[in-house]
Each structure stands twice: as C-alpha cells, then as structure tokens.
Amino acid sequence: MSKLFGKEIKPLTRACNLAAVPDIRYYFNKPRANLYVMVNNVCQANCRFCTQHGDYRKFDFDKFQKVIDELRRTTDENELCLSKINFTGGEPLLYFEKFEKLYNIIFEKFSFNELGNGNVVINTNGIGLKTLTERNDIMKNIGFVSVSRHHYDDKLNEEIFQTNTLPTTEDIKNFSLKNQGKLWLRCNCIKGYIDSTDEVIKYTDWAIDVGCKHCGFTSLMELNDYCKENYVYVDIPTIETLSLVTSSFRYDDNDKLCCNCNRSYYLNDKDDWCDLVTWNRNLEADSPKDGILVFDGEYLRYGFFGEVIC
Ligand code: SF4
C-alpha cells in the first residue's frame, strides 16, 4: 500500500492493468498510479448515450495544485509515482485556456520522462483538435489524443453527437499529418451507424486514410433507454481480415469478469495497417480501483466516483 495525503492507496503493479493474463511477466519497479483529470463536466455535444455531462461546476485550481505537489513528494520519496495522466470530461478541451492552465501546473512539476515518456493522454470529442494542430509546444508532451468519432461520414458523425462543432475528416487528417502516431480513434457501435463487420472495415479503412494507426470499438453500455434500444454487438475478432494478437481479461476481487479486451492487427488491400482494439465492460462487476486517482474538479477520489482522498 502507498499513502497519499495520509490515505492508503493500492498501487498499480503493471502497465496494462486490463491484462490479467498469466504470462505477463513485467511488473513495475515502483508503486504507480494513473491520474484522471476531469477538466469539465460539461460538453458542447449532446450524444444520446451520454451520462457524463452535467451542470457547469467550478474547478478548484488550488486543490489541483496541492494534488500535483503531493504527487511530486510521493514520487521523490518513491512512495507513489505516476504512470499516466489522462485529461477527460465531459469535454476536456471545451475551454482551451483552462486545459492549458492544468497542463502547465502538471509540467511545471513533472517532466515528460517522469510521466512515462508520453503517457499523458487527452480524451476528446475533437473540439480542440484544430488548436492542438498548431500547438507543437503542447503536443510535444502529449502521448496521444484519443478522439471519439462514431462514424466515418462527417454528417452522420455530427448526427450522433448532435453538434456541428466537431473536426471534419480533413481537420483530422491535418492533425495526424503534423502529429504522426498521436491520433487514436474510438468508435461506439450503434444500430444504424457502425453496426456490422462491413461497417467496421469501412471505418478502419477510413481511419487508415486519415493517418490513424490505432482505433478502438466498443458496444454501448446499457446506461439509459437509448443505449438499450440501439445496442448492437459486432463480433469484430472473428472478421477474416483481422489477426487477433491478444485477448485480455480483468477480474474483480471476487473473481468476477470486469472487462475483456481484444487487440487485433488489420491490413488493408494496399498493405497499410492499423491496430484495432475492442473492449467490453461487465457492468455487473465493480471496477477495481487499484492505482486509479480521479480529480473531479472539486475532489481527489480513489477510483471513479470513489471515496474522497482530499
Ligand atoms: S462527446 Fe462525450 S461527454 Fe460529450 S455528449 Fe458525447 S459522450 Fe457525452
């Protein structure tokens, strides 16, 4: 156990905490944690499957500074070191100056190497992508930007997000041309949109075309009526043109399966490739909170929606 603000935290023991496969032999030398920063709990989009945005909440920058100072101390004393920082939301790039302020607080105290040589990640719907394309000073410290994009067609993508504020195919291409290897795409499989193996292949071909080498697909989690009505399961690992590389399974403390993740390799007919990941969460199992720290704008919590640390 590690201690943060005097509270005991069970650290992460290996890099991919999803992978509970027995033949992973590499464990961290130091106790580590991932920090998720919920920059905003609001968003300009209006996805019907969303449960993540609420009313505007003030962000406590002083407390965030205290958290980063404490993590600096625990890092210096080898008590708890960071493995990854994830900017998330709502939409983290909604107010770019706010994101930049948090970015500066972090990088005034930590170097790129101390944060896993690029394990700082932004999870966005893409609203700030054009700005990031021009910000080499910020992008040099960002490992990758994970963009939610639920259709290859710009108009259908807008329809899902119910906004016209998102980057077009051309904008995404420009970003990835300037930031090679730093674009990840995440797609929800939704009835009537990406809902079959053919659609997954079309999406992946489009992803390769915009310069993406890593895309992920998931089914809607049954969080509301829209999700239930539009849920579709696409059996992606069985697609003939994919080679399954690994399957990993994560269990909770009671041996209940929490999630399953499949990583595959896709090669198109021009010999261009892309990694393709699918994951499924079991909502009936609790998600282990080992090494998961979440700053929700007001409090630092142990695990998502977990108990308050400070
Ligand atoms: S982009 Fe994300 S946070 Fe915004 S409405 Fe859609 S799911 Fe919710």
Short mmCIF file of C-alpha atoms and ligand atoms in Angstrom, two decimals:
data_model
loop_
_atom_site.label_atom_id
_atom_site.label_comp_id
_atom_site.label_asym_id
_atom_site.label_seq_id
_atom_site.Cartn_x
_atom_site.Cartn_y
_atom_site.Cartn_z
CA MET A 1 0.00 0.00 0.00
CA SER A 2 1.10 3.57 -0.73
CA LYS A 3 -0.01 6.68 1.10
CA LEU A 4 -1.37 9.86 -0.45
CA PHE A 5 -2.45 12.69 1.88
CA GLY A 6 -2.22 10.03 4.62
CA LYS A 7 -4.74 7.74 2.89
CA GLU A 8 -3.78 4.20 1.85
CA ILE A 9 -3.88 3.53 -1.90
CA LYS A 10 -3.30 0.16 -3.58
CA PRO A 11 -0.91 0.95 -6.44
CA LEU A 12 -0.85 -0.42 -9.98
CA THR A 13 1.50 -3.32 -10.46
CA ARG A 14 1.81 -3.39 -14.23
CA ALA A 15 1.45 -1.22 -17.29
CA CYS A 16 -1.76 -2.54 -18.77
CA ASN A 17 -3.98 -3.04 -15.82
CA LEU A 18 -6.56 -4.59 -18.10
CA ALA A 19 -4.39 -7.55 -18.81
CA ALA A 20 -4.85 -10.29 -16.27
CA VAL A 21 -3.19 -12.86 -18.49
CA PRO A 22 -0.80 -15.19 -16.64
CA ASP A 23 2.17 -14.91 -18.98
CA ILE A 24 2.71 -11.16 -18.50
CA ARG A 25 6.00 -11.13 -16.63
CA TYR A 26 6.77 -7.45 -16.46
CA TYR A 27 5.82 -5.61 -13.33
CA PHE A 28 6.53 -2.01 -12.34
CA ASN A 29 9.62 -1.48 -10.20
CA LYS A 30 7.89 1.32 -8.31
CA PRO A 31 4.35 1.69 -6.95
CA ARG A 32 2.41 3.63 -9.58
CA ALA A 33 -0.95 5.28 -10.17
CA ASN A 34 -2.91 6.77 -13.07
CA LEU A 35 -4.35 10.24 -12.59
CA TYR A 36 -7.59 11.10 -14.42
CA VAL A 37 -8.33 14.82 -14.56
CA MET A 38 -11.97 15.66 -15.27
CA VAL A 39 -11.34 19.08 -16.74
CA ASN A 40 -15.03 19.86 -17.34
CA ASN A 41 -18.20 18.01 -16.58
CA VAL A 42 -19.95 19.83 -19.41
CA CYS A 43 -19.70 19.33 -23.14
CA GLN A 44 -20.81 21.13 -26.32
CA ALA A 45 -22.09 17.87 -27.84
CA ASN A 46 -25.26 16.06 -26.94
CA CYS A 47 -24.82 12.34 -27.50
CA ARG A 48 -27.96 10.45 -26.57
CA PHE A 49 -25.96 7.70 -24.86
CA CYS A 50 -24.04 10.14 -22.66
CA THR A 51 -24.21 10.05 -18.89
CA GLN A 52 -21.07 12.10 -18.35
CA HIS A 53 -22.09 15.71 -18.61
CA GLY A 54 -23.97 17.64 -16.01
CA ASP A 55 -24.19 21.26 -14.86
CA TYR A 56 -21.19 23.56 -15.03
CA ARG A 57 -19.03 23.09 -11.93
CA LYS A 58 -16.26 25.40 -10.76
CA PHE A 59 -12.79 23.88 -10.92
CA ASP A 60 -10.65 24.12 -7.79
CA PHE A 61 -7.23 25.01 -9.23
CA ASP A 62 -5.67 25.47 -5.76
CA LYS A 63 -6.61 21.97 -4.75
CA PHE A 64 -5.37 20.60 -8.06
CA GLN A 65 -2.03 22.31 -7.40
CA LYS A 66 -1.96 20.67 -3.94
CA VAL A 67 -2.60 17.25 -5.51
CA ILE A 68 0.24 17.72 -8.01
CA ASP A 69 2.56 18.92 -5.20
CA GLU A 70 1.68 15.84 -3.12
CA LEU A 71 2.31 13.55 -6.11
CA ARG A 72 5.67 15.29 -6.59
CA ARG A 73 6.52 14.47 -2.96
CA THR A 74 5.39 10.83 -3.21
CA THR A 75 7.37 10.50 -6.47
CA ASP A 76 10.53 11.94 -4.88
CA GLU A 77 10.15 9.55 -1.96
CA ASN A 78 9.35 6.56 -4.22
CA GLU A 79 6.09 6.09 -2.39
CA LEU A 80 3.72 6.55 -5.32
CA CYS A 81 4.79 7.56 -8.83
CA LEU A 82 2.63 8.48 -11.77
CA SER A 83 2.26 6.09 -14.66
CA LYS A 84 -0.18 8.07 -16.76
CA ILE A 85 -2.22 11.28 -16.78
CA ASN A 86 -5.49 11.30 -18.64
CA PHE A 87 -7.39 14.54 -19.38
CA THR A 88 -11.04 13.68 -19.62
CA GLY A 89 -14.54 15.08 -19.06
CA GLY A 90 -17.28 15.94 -20.13
CA GLU A 91 -15.16 17.55 -22.81
CA PRO A 92 -11.64 18.47 -21.62
CA LEU A 93 -10.83 20.88 -24.49
CA LEU A 94 -14.08 22.86 -24.28
CA TYR A 95 -12.26 25.88 -22.77
CA PHE A 96 -8.76 25.57 -24.15
CA GLU A 97 -7.21 28.10 -21.70
CA LYS A 98 -8.49 26.03 -18.79
CA PHE A 99 -6.94 22.86 -20.19
CA GLU A 100 -3.69 24.75 -20.80
CA LYS A 101 -3.60 26.04 -17.22
CA LEU A 102 -3.87 22.47 -15.87
CA TYR A 103 -1.30 21.25 -18.38
CA ASN A 104 1.11 23.95 -17.13
CA ILE A 105 0.54 23.05 -13.47
CA ILE A 106 1.50 19.45 -14.27
CA PHE A 107 4.52 20.19 -16.46
CA GLU A 108 5.94 22.75 -14.03
CA LYS A 109 6.37 19.86 -11.58
CA PHE A 110 6.92 16.80 -13.79
CA SER A 111 8.99 16.13 -16.87
CA PHE A 112 7.98 14.19 -19.96
CA ASN A 113 10.19 11.27 -18.85
CA GLU A 114 8.65 11.11 -15.41
CA LEU A 115 5.24 10.73 -17.00
CA GLY A 116 6.05 7.52 -18.85
CA ASN A 117 7.75 9.20 -21.84
CA GLY A 118 4.45 10.22 -23.32
CA ASN A 119 1.79 8.73 -21.12
CA VAL A 120 -0.15 11.98 -21.00
CA VAL A 121 -3.34 11.48 -22.91
CA ILE A 122 -6.32 13.63 -23.95
CA ASN A 123 -9.76 12.03 -24.39
CA THR A 124 -11.78 14.39 -26.52
CA ASN A 125 -14.67 14.60 -28.94
CA GLY A 126 -12.27 16.60 -31.11
CA ILE A 127 -13.41 20.17 -30.45
CA GLY A 128 -9.86 21.41 -29.71
CA LEU A 129 -8.12 19.37 -32.40
CA LYS A 130 -7.57 22.33 -34.77
CA THR A 131 -5.97 24.33 -31.93
CA LEU A 132 -3.79 21.37 -30.91
CA THR A 133 -2.65 21.00 -34.53
CA GLU A 134 -0.98 24.43 -34.18
CA ARG A 135 0.43 23.82 -30.68
CA ASN A 136 3.68 21.89 -31.06
CA ASP A 137 4.71 23.24 -27.64
CA ILE A 138 1.88 21.28 -26.01
CA MET A 139 1.81 18.28 -28.34
CA LYS A 140 5.49 17.52 -27.69
CA ASN A 141 4.46 16.33 -24.22
CA ILE A 142 1.27 14.53 -25.19
CA GLY A 143 1.49 10.79 -25.92
CA PHE A 144 -1.69 10.58 -27.93
CA VAL A 145 -5.06 12.22 -28.41
CA SER A 146 -7.93 9.79 -28.27
CA VAL A 147 -10.76 11.21 -30.38
CA SER A 148 -14.32 9.92 -30.11
CA ARG A 149 -15.53 9.54 -33.65
CA HIS A 150 -18.53 7.31 -34.18
CA HIS A 151 -18.82 7.35 -37.96
CA TYR A 152 -16.50 7.84 -40.92
CA ASP A 153 -19.06 10.10 -42.63
CA ASP A 154 -18.82 13.68 -41.29
CA LYS A 155 -22.57 14.31 -41.50
CA LEU A 156 -23.53 11.05 -39.76
CA ASN A 157 -20.92 11.71 -37.10
CA GLU A 158 -22.48 15.15 -36.47
CA GLU A 159 -25.88 13.50 -36.25
CA ILE A 160 -24.68 11.19 -33.46
CA PHE A 161 -23.03 13.99 -31.48
CA GLN A 162 -25.84 16.42 -32.30
CA THR A 163 -23.42 19.27 -32.97
CA ASN A 164 -21.59 20.80 -35.92
CA THR A 165 -18.58 21.83 -33.83
CA LEU A 166 -16.51 18.71 -34.48
CA PRO A 167 -13.47 18.29 -36.75
CA THR A 168 -14.10 17.17 -40.31
CA THR A 169 -12.21 14.32 -41.97
CA GLU A 170 -9.87 16.97 -43.43
CA ASP A 171 -9.19 18.50 -39.97
CA ILE A 172 -8.40 15.07 -38.54
CA LYS A 173 -6.02 14.36 -41.43
CA ASN A 174 -4.22 17.67 -40.83
CA PHE A 175 -3.81 16.85 -37.15
CA SER A 176 -2.41 13.40 -37.75
CA LEU A 177 -0.08 14.60 -40.51
CA LYS A 178 1.50 17.04 -38.04
CA ASN A 179 1.40 14.63 -35.09
CA GLN A 180 2.23 11.27 -36.55
CA GLY A 181 1.27 8.29 -34.41
CA LYS A 182 -0.57 10.53 -31.91
CA LEU A 183 -4.10 10.07 -33.19
CA TRP A 184 -6.24 7.32 -31.70
CA LEU A 185 -9.87 6.94 -32.68
CA ARG A 186 -12.67 5.49 -30.55
CA CYS A 187 -15.94 4.39 -32.04
CA ASN A 188 -19.16 3.32 -30.37
CA CYS A 189 -21.02 0.66 -32.35
CA ILE A 190 -24.60 1.96 -32.67
CA LYS A 191 -27.57 0.45 -34.50
CA GLY A 192 -27.98 2.18 -37.89
CA TYR A 193 -24.39 3.51 -37.90
CA ILE A 194 -21.33 1.30 -37.33
CA ASP A 195 -23.32 -1.85 -36.68
CA SER A 196 -21.82 -4.68 -38.75
CA THR A 197 -18.46 -6.19 -39.62
CA ASP A 198 -18.62 -4.48 -43.06
CA GLU A 199 -19.11 -1.08 -41.41
CA VAL A 200 -16.20 -1.76 -39.04
CA ILE A 201 -13.96 -2.49 -42.03
CA LYS A 202 -15.14 0.68 -43.83
CA TYR A 203 -14.45 2.69 -40.67
CA THR A 204 -10.99 1.17 -40.28
CA ASP A 205 -10.13 1.87 -43.94
CA TRP A 206 -11.19 5.49 -43.36
CA ALA A 207 -9.09 5.58 -40.15
CA ILE A 208 -6.01 4.39 -42.06
CA ASP A 209 -6.72 7.01 -44.69
CA VAL A 210 -6.69 9.83 -42.11
CA GLY A 211 -3.38 8.55 -40.75
CA CYS A 212 -4.59 6.67 -37.69
CA LYS A 213 -2.72 3.55 -36.58
CA HIS A 214 -4.89 2.66 -33.63
CA CYS A 215 -8.64 2.54 -33.38
CA GLY A 216 -10.97 1.06 -30.81
CA PHE A 217 -14.55 -0.17 -30.99
CA THR A 218 -16.96 -0.79 -28.20
CA SER A 219 -20.65 -1.55 -27.80
CA LEU A 220 -22.89 0.91 -25.97
CA MET A 221 -23.06 0.20 -22.26
CA GLU A 222 -26.63 -0.23 -21.10
CA LEU A 223 -26.80 3.08 -19.26
CA ASN A 224 -30.11 4.50 -20.50
CA ASP A 225 -33.02 3.70 -22.84
CA TYR A 226 -31.23 4.99 -25.93
CA CYS A 227 -28.34 2.60 -25.23
CA LYS A 228 -30.69 -0.33 -24.73
CA GLU A 229 -32.63 0.37 -27.95
CA ASN A 230 -29.54 0.99 -30.07
CA TYR A 231 -27.20 -1.59 -28.62
CA VAL A 232 -25.53 -3.78 -31.17
CA TYR A 233 -22.78 -6.35 -30.71
CA VAL A 234 -20.37 -6.70 -33.61
CA ASP A 235 -18.18 -9.78 -33.35
CA ILE A 236 -15.07 -7.95 -34.52
CA PRO A 237 -12.40 -10.53 -33.54
CA THR A 238 -13.98 -13.00 -36.00
CA ILE A 239 -13.50 -10.70 -39.03
CA GLU A 240 -11.45 -12.71 -41.51
CA THR A 241 -9.06 -9.92 -42.48
CA LEU A 242 -8.04 -9.35 -38.84
CA SER A 243 -5.33 -11.19 -36.95
CA LEU A 244 -6.07 -11.43 -33.26
CA VAL A 245 -2.92 -10.56 -31.31
CA THR A 246 -4.01 -10.78 -27.66
CA SER A 247 -7.11 -11.22 -25.57
CA SER A 248 -7.01 -9.99 -22.03
CA PHE A 249 -9.44 -10.35 -19.19
CA ARG A 250 -9.66 -8.44 -15.96
CA TYR A 251 -11.39 -9.75 -12.86
CA ASP A 252 -12.54 -8.07 -9.68
CA ASP A 253 -11.56 -9.16 -6.16
CA ASN A 254 -14.40 -11.73 -6.23
CA ASP A 255 -13.18 -13.24 -9.49
CA LYS A 256 -16.00 -11.68 -11.49
CA LEU A 257 -15.03 -10.63 -15.03
CA CYS A 258 -14.87 -6.81 -15.18
CA CYS A 259 -13.78 -6.39 -18.77
CA ASN A 260 -12.39 -8.14 -21.76
CA CYS A 261 -10.16 -6.55 -24.35
CA ASN A 262 -9.10 -7.95 -27.77
CA ARG A 263 -6.23 -6.50 -29.76
CA SER A 264 -6.02 -7.26 -33.46
CA TYR A 265 -3.97 -6.27 -36.47
CA TYR A 266 -5.74 -5.12 -39.64
CA LEU A 267 -4.12 -5.00 -43.05
CA ASN A 268 -5.97 -3.38 -45.97
CA ASP A 269 -5.60 -4.28 -49.64
CA LYS A 270 -2.88 -1.62 -50.07
CA ASP A 271 -0.82 -3.23 -47.29
CA ASP A 272 -1.48 -0.36 -44.88
CA TRP A 273 -2.12 -1.45 -41.32
CA CYS A 274 -3.89 -0.35 -38.18
CA ASP A 275 -4.21 -1.83 -34.67
CA LEU A 276 -7.75 -2.47 -33.73
CA VAL A 277 -8.94 -2.88 -30.15
CA THR A 278 -12.36 -3.96 -28.93
CA TRP A 279 -13.39 -3.94 -25.33
CA ASN A 280 -16.44 -4.90 -23.34
CA ARG A 281 -17.24 -3.86 -19.79
CA ASN A 282 -19.28 -6.06 -17.50
CA LEU A 283 -21.46 -3.55 -15.66
CA GLU A 284 -22.42 -6.15 -13.07
CA ALA A 285 -18.88 -6.28 -11.71
CA ASP A 286 -17.19 -3.49 -9.77
CA SER A 287 -14.22 -1.98 -11.46
CA PRO A 288 -11.05 -2.39 -9.33
CA LYS A 289 -9.73 0.98 -8.26
CA ASP A 290 -6.09 -0.07 -7.81
CA GLY A 291 -3.91 2.89 -8.68
CA ILE A 292 -6.84 4.95 -10.03
CA LEU A 293 -6.87 8.56 -8.89
CA VAL A 294 -9.56 10.88 -10.19
CA PHE A 295 -9.57 14.64 -9.76
CA ASP A 296 -13.19 15.60 -10.49
CA GLY A 297 -12.69 19.37 -10.36
CA GLU A 298 -13.54 19.54 -6.68
CA TYR A 299 -12.10 16.45 -5.01
CA LEU A 300 -9.37 13.90 -5.50
CA ARG A 301 -11.05 10.50 -5.38
CA TYR A 302 -9.83 6.93 -5.12
CA GLY A 303 -11.40 5.26 -8.19
CA PHE A 304 -14.14 6.73 -10.41
CA PHE A 305 -16.84 8.23 -8.18
CA GLY A 306 -14.94 6.62 -5.27
CA GLU A 307 -14.19 7.92 -1.81
CA VAL A 308 -12.65 11.37 -1.33
CA ILE A 309 -8.91 11.45 -0.65
CA CYS A 310 -8.69 15.22 -0.37
S1 SF4 B 1 -18.88 13.87 -26.51
FE1 SF4 B 1 -18.66 12.61 -24.67
S2 SF4 B 1 -19.16 13.99 -22.96
FE2 SF4 B 1 -19.87 14.97 -24.85
S3 SF4 B 1 -22.01 14.40 -25.03
FE3 SF4 B 1 -20.83 12.91 -26.21
S4 SF4 B 1 -20.39 11.21 -24.77
FE4 SF4 B 1 -21.05 12.99 -23.57
#
